[in-house]
Structures are given as structure tokens and as C-alpha cells.
Amino acid sequence: MAATSRGTTPEPPVVRPRLTVLSGPSGVGKSTVVAHMRKVHPEVWLSVSATTRTPRPGEQDGVQYHFVTDDEFDKLIANGELLEWAEFAGNRYGTPRRAVQDRLEAGEPVLLEIDLQGARLVRESMPDAQLVFLAPPSWDELVRRLTGRGTESPEVIERRLEAAKVELAAESEFDVTLVNTSVEDVARELLALMDVV
Ligand code: ADP
Ligand code: 5GP
């Protein structure tokens, strides 16, 4: 006799989401969490976005971002090379499609660190994607972190804080929220969500 009993519906196979999107307001600590995670698990693959913003001190082309001109970004869009792209606080950012597809086809977990608009686009085109929202412990702490980073002018900080209000209001669109109180804890939680540990 077969193990399946009559009258019951077989369990659907568990399909693990292979693409994880990490979003959250500027200054909440996304890059810090991802850097820590990759220090512990260097095998976790993070998509390197293209951007028209200028590099911050210490940022290297091809590492944190592919730094491109406006014309180059236009071409990436025109050639269909971006999985998604968005304008954020005066600059454009986009996810190169090919590298992500290659990893997913190889069955490897993929992590995107992108803004809210990008997260929404990914949700539309890849409904199985897992959307993770990184939230600050408080508004004041977010302002402290963004200002304390010291990489943006007061005008740019103001612009990013305006965007942060919109992003915080969209938290419920995400599958999971992680509050970035401890970088180590959040990195561990993110790894667990990605099924790496
Ligand atoms: P994002 O990538 O989200 O814009 P960053 O990773 O650049 O943010 O972090 C912004 C600032 O906050 C940095 O100076 C970073 O060192 C600091 N930071 C990040 N996570 C924490 C945390 N859990 N506690 C205190 N400071 C943090
Ligand atoms: P920053 O200038 O601080 O590195 O990034 C600004 C914002 O752009 C962050 O919210 C970051 O997650 C987002 N971002 C980075 N790369 C991409 C991308 O490829 N696509 C989208 N939509 N947003 C991105």
C-alpha cells in the first residue's frame, strides 16, 4: 500500500526562495550588516549594482558598485542589462541582470541590497523573492547614524531622510523586518533567512 492515504492532499514541495532583497532607509546599516555577513560567510554572493553616484572615500569600482557615467547608465537600460533600476536621492542605481540570473540558475543564494522602488520591481518580476526590511531602532538613531557616517553633505542627508520617511512607511510590504540594533545579530538572522546556516 502506498504511504499516501486516500483523501489527503499531498504536501506541495518546499520551494526555498533563492533571491533575497535587503532594503531599508539610508544609514540604517545595510552595508555594515552585509559586510559583516560576508566576513563570516565569504561564499554568500551579493550583487554589485551600477550607479551614477560618485564613490565615497574608500569605495572601489567593481567592489561596492560599478561606478558609471549617465551615458553608460542610459546604455545599460537601453540594452536591457538591468534587472531593475531606480533613481534615489539624485542618482541612479541598477542591478545587472546577467550575474543574478547566472547565480540563480546555478542554484546559489543571491542577495540584493537595493532601495524600496527596486524591491517593489523585483517583487513584480520575481514573486518568489524574499523581501527583508532593515529597520532602525528609532528615528533619532537613524538620523545619528546617517549624520555620523560623515559621507554626505547636509543637503544630501536631508534628501535621504525625506526618502527614509517614505521607506519606513512601506515596511508592511516586506516579508520580514529585522531591527538593526546589533550588527552581529542581524547578520545571523539574515543568513538564516537565506538558508546559509
Ligand atoms: P546603509 O548602508 O544602510 O546606508 P551603513 O552601513 O553605511 O548604512 O551604516 C550607516 C552608519 O551606521 C555607519 O557609520 C555604520 O557604522 C553605523 N551602524 C551600522 N549598524 C549599526 C549598529 N547596529 N549600531 C550602531 N551603528 C551602526
Ligand atoms: P548609497 O548611495 O547609500 O550606496 O545607496 C543609496 C540607496 O540605493 C540605498 O537604499 C541602496 O540600497 C540603493 N541601491 C543600491 N544599489 C541599488 C540598485 O541596484 N537598485 C536599486 N533600486 N537601489 C539600489
mmCIF file with all atom_site columns, C-alpha atoms and ligand atoms in Angstrom, residues 22 24-26 30-31 49-50 53 56 59 65 84-86 88 93-95 113-119 149 152 160 167, ligand 2:
data_model
loop_
_atom_site.group_PDB
_atom_site.id
_atom_site.type_symbol
_atom_site.label_atom_id
_atom_site.label_alt_id
_atom_site.label_comp_id
_atom_site.label_asym_id
_atom_site.label_entity_id
_atom_site.label_seq_id
_atom_site.pdbx_PDB_ins_code
_atom_site.Cartn_x
_atom_site.Cartn_y
_atom_site.Cartn_z
_atom_site.occupancy
_atom_site.B_iso_or_equiv
_atom_site.pdbx_formal_charge
_atom_site.auth_seq_id
_atom_site.auth_comp_id
_atom_site.auth_asym_id
_atom_site.auth_atom_id
_atom_site.pdbx_PDB_model_num
ATOM   1  C CA  . LEU A 1 22  ? 17.545 43.669 1.655   1.00 0.00 ? 22  LEU A CA  1
ATOM   2  C CA  . GLY A 1 24  ? 15.802 49.896 4.397   1.00 0.00 ? 24  GLY A CA  1
ATOM   3  C CA  . PRO A 1 25  ? 16.408 53.603 4.836   1.00 0.00 ? 25  PRO A CA  1
ATOM   4  C CA  . SER A 1 26  ? 19.776 55.121 4.053   1.00 0.00 ? 26  SER A CA  1
ATOM   5  C CA  . LYS A 1 30  ? 22.584 47.724 5.321   1.00 0.00 ? 30  LYS A CA  1
ATOM   6  C CA  . SER A 1 31  ? 26.166 47.854 4.037   1.00 0.00 ? 31  SER A CA  1
ATOM   7  C CA  . SER A 1 49  ? 24.989 47.358 -8.613  1.00 0.00 ? 49  SER A CA  1
ATOM   8  C CA  . ALA A 1 50  ? 25.771 50.007 -11.181 1.00 0.00 ? 50  ALA A CA  1
ATOM   9  C CA  . ARG A 1 53  ? 26.788 58.410 -7.833  1.00 0.00 ? 53  ARG A CA  1
ATOM   10 C CA  . ARG A 1 56  ? 32.804 57.691 -1.278  1.00 0.00 ? 56  ARG A CA  1
ATOM   11 C CA  . GLU A 1 59  ? 34.933 52.761 -2.282  1.00 0.00 ? 59  GLU A CA  1
ATOM   12 C CA  . TYR A 1 65  ? 29.492 49.443 -7.054  1.00 0.00 ? 65  TYR A CA  1
ATOM   13 C CA  . GLU A 1 84  ? 15.669 46.715 -12.121 1.00 0.00 ? 84  GLU A CA  1
ATOM   14 C CA  . TRP A 1 85  ? 16.801 50.259 -11.604 1.00 0.00 ? 85  TRP A CA  1
ATOM   15 C CA  . ALA A 1 86  ? 15.670 53.330 -9.698  1.00 0.00 ? 86  ALA A CA  1
ATOM   16 C CA  . PHE A 1 88  ? 17.412 57.534 -5.410  1.00 0.00 ? 88  PHE A CA  1
ATOM   17 C CA  . TYR A 1 93  ? 21.184 52.666 -9.258  1.00 0.00 ? 93  TYR A CA  1
ATOM   18 C CA  . GLY A 1 94  ? 20.552 49.351 -11.027 1.00 0.00 ? 94  GLY A CA  1
ATOM   19 C CA  . THR A 1 95  ? 21.068 45.595 -10.667 1.00 0.00 ? 95  THR A CA  1
ATOM   20 C CA  . GLU A 1 113 ? 20.833 45.372 -1.387  1.00 0.00 ? 113 GLU A CA  1
ATOM   21 C CA  . ILE A 1 114 ? 18.505 47.848 -3.097  1.00 0.00 ? 114 ILE A CA  1
ATOM   22 C CA  . ASP A 1 115 ? 16.030 50.603 -2.330  1.00 0.00 ? 115 ASP A CA  1
ATOM   23 C CA  . LEU A 1 116 ? 12.261 50.366 -1.875  1.00 0.00 ? 116 LEU A CA  1
ATOM   24 C CA  . GLN A 1 117 ? 11.423 51.096 -5.516  1.00 0.00 ? 117 GLN A CA  1
ATOM   25 C CA  . GLY A 1 118 ? 13.804 48.340 -6.626  1.00 0.00 ? 118 GLY A CA  1
ATOM   26 C CA  . ALA A 1 119 ? 12.345 45.923 -4.066  1.00 0.00 ? 119 ALA A CA  1
ATOM   27 C CA  . ARG A 1 149 ? 28.758 58.362 8.803   1.00 0.00 ? 149 ARG A CA  1
ATOM   28 C CA  . GLU A 1 152 ? 27.130 63.173 2.741   1.00 0.00 ? 152 GLU A CA  1
ATOM   29 C CA  . ARG A 1 160 ? 17.918 60.862 2.211   1.00 0.00 ? 160 ARG A CA  1
ATOM   30 C CA  . GLU A 1 167 ? 10.683 53.806 3.074   1.00 0.00 ? 167 GLU A CA  1
HETATM 31 P P1  . 5GP B 2 .   ? 24.086 54.528 -1.317  1.00 0.00 ? 2   5GP B P1  1
HETATM 32 O O1  . 5GP B 2 .   ? 24.277 55.729 -2.186  1.00 0.00 ? 2   5GP B O1  1
HETATM 33 O O2  . 5GP B 2 .   ? 23.893 54.901 0.137   1.00 0.00 ? 2   5GP B O2  1
HETATM 34 O O3  . 5GP B 2 .   ? 25.147 53.463 -1.524  1.00 0.00 ? 2   5GP B O3  1
HETATM 35 O O4  . 5GP B 2 .   ? 22.710 53.841 -1.759  1.00 0.00 ? 2   5GP B O4  1
HETATM 36 C C1  . 5GP B 2 .   ? 21.521 54.576 -1.784  1.00 0.00 ? 2   5GP B C1  1
HETATM 37 C C2  . 5GP B 2 .   ? 20.332 53.651 -1.938  1.00 0.00 ? 2   5GP B C2  1
HETATM 38 O O5  . 5GP B 2 .   ? 20.391 52.997 -3.204  1.00 0.00 ? 2   5GP B O5  1
HETATM 39 C C3  . 5GP B 2 .   ? 20.276 52.528 -0.892  1.00 0.00 ? 2   5GP B C3  1
HETATM 40 O O6  . 5GP B 2 .   ? 18.919 52.424 -0.442  1.00 0.00 ? 2   5GP B O6  1
HETATM 41 C C4  . 5GP B 2 .   ? 20.681 51.308 -1.660  1.00 0.00 ? 2   5GP B C4  1
HETATM 42 O O7  . 5GP B 2 .   ? 20.095 50.124 -1.138  1.00 0.00 ? 2   5GP B O7  1
HETATM 43 C C5  . 5GP B 2 .   ? 20.088 51.625 -3.001  1.00 0.00 ? 2   5GP B C5  1
HETATM 44 N N1  . 5GP B 2 .   ? 20.646 50.823 -4.094  1.00 0.00 ? 2   5GP B N1  1
HETATM 45 C C6  . 5GP B 2 .   ? 21.907 50.368 -4.257  1.00 0.00 ? 2   5GP B C6  1
HETATM 46 N N2  . 5GP B 2 .   ? 22.017 49.640 -5.375  1.00 0.00 ? 2   5GP B N2  1
HETATM 47 C C7  . 5GP B 2 .   ? 20.782 49.620 -5.943  1.00 0.00 ? 2   5GP B C7  1
HETATM 48 C C8  . 5GP B 2 .   ? 20.248 49.001 -7.120  1.00 0.00 ? 2   5GP B C8  1
HETATM 49 O O8  . 5GP B 2 .   ? 20.901 48.323 -7.884  1.00 0.00 ? 2   5GP B O8  1
HETATM 50 N N3  . 5GP B 2 .   ? 18.928 49.232 -7.374  1.00 0.00 ? 2   5GP B N3  1
HETATM 51 C C9  . 5GP B 2 .   ? 18.142 49.985 -6.554  1.00 0.00 ? 2   5GP B C9  1
HETATM 52 N N4  . 5GP B 2 .   ? 16.856 50.106 -6.869  1.00 0.00 ? 2   5GP B N4  1
HETATM 53 N N5  . 5GP B 2 .   ? 18.609 50.565 -5.443  1.00 0.00 ? 2   5GP B N5  1
HETATM 54 C C10 . 5GP B 2 .   ? 19.917 50.387 -5.137  1.00 0.00 ? 2   5GP B C10 1
#
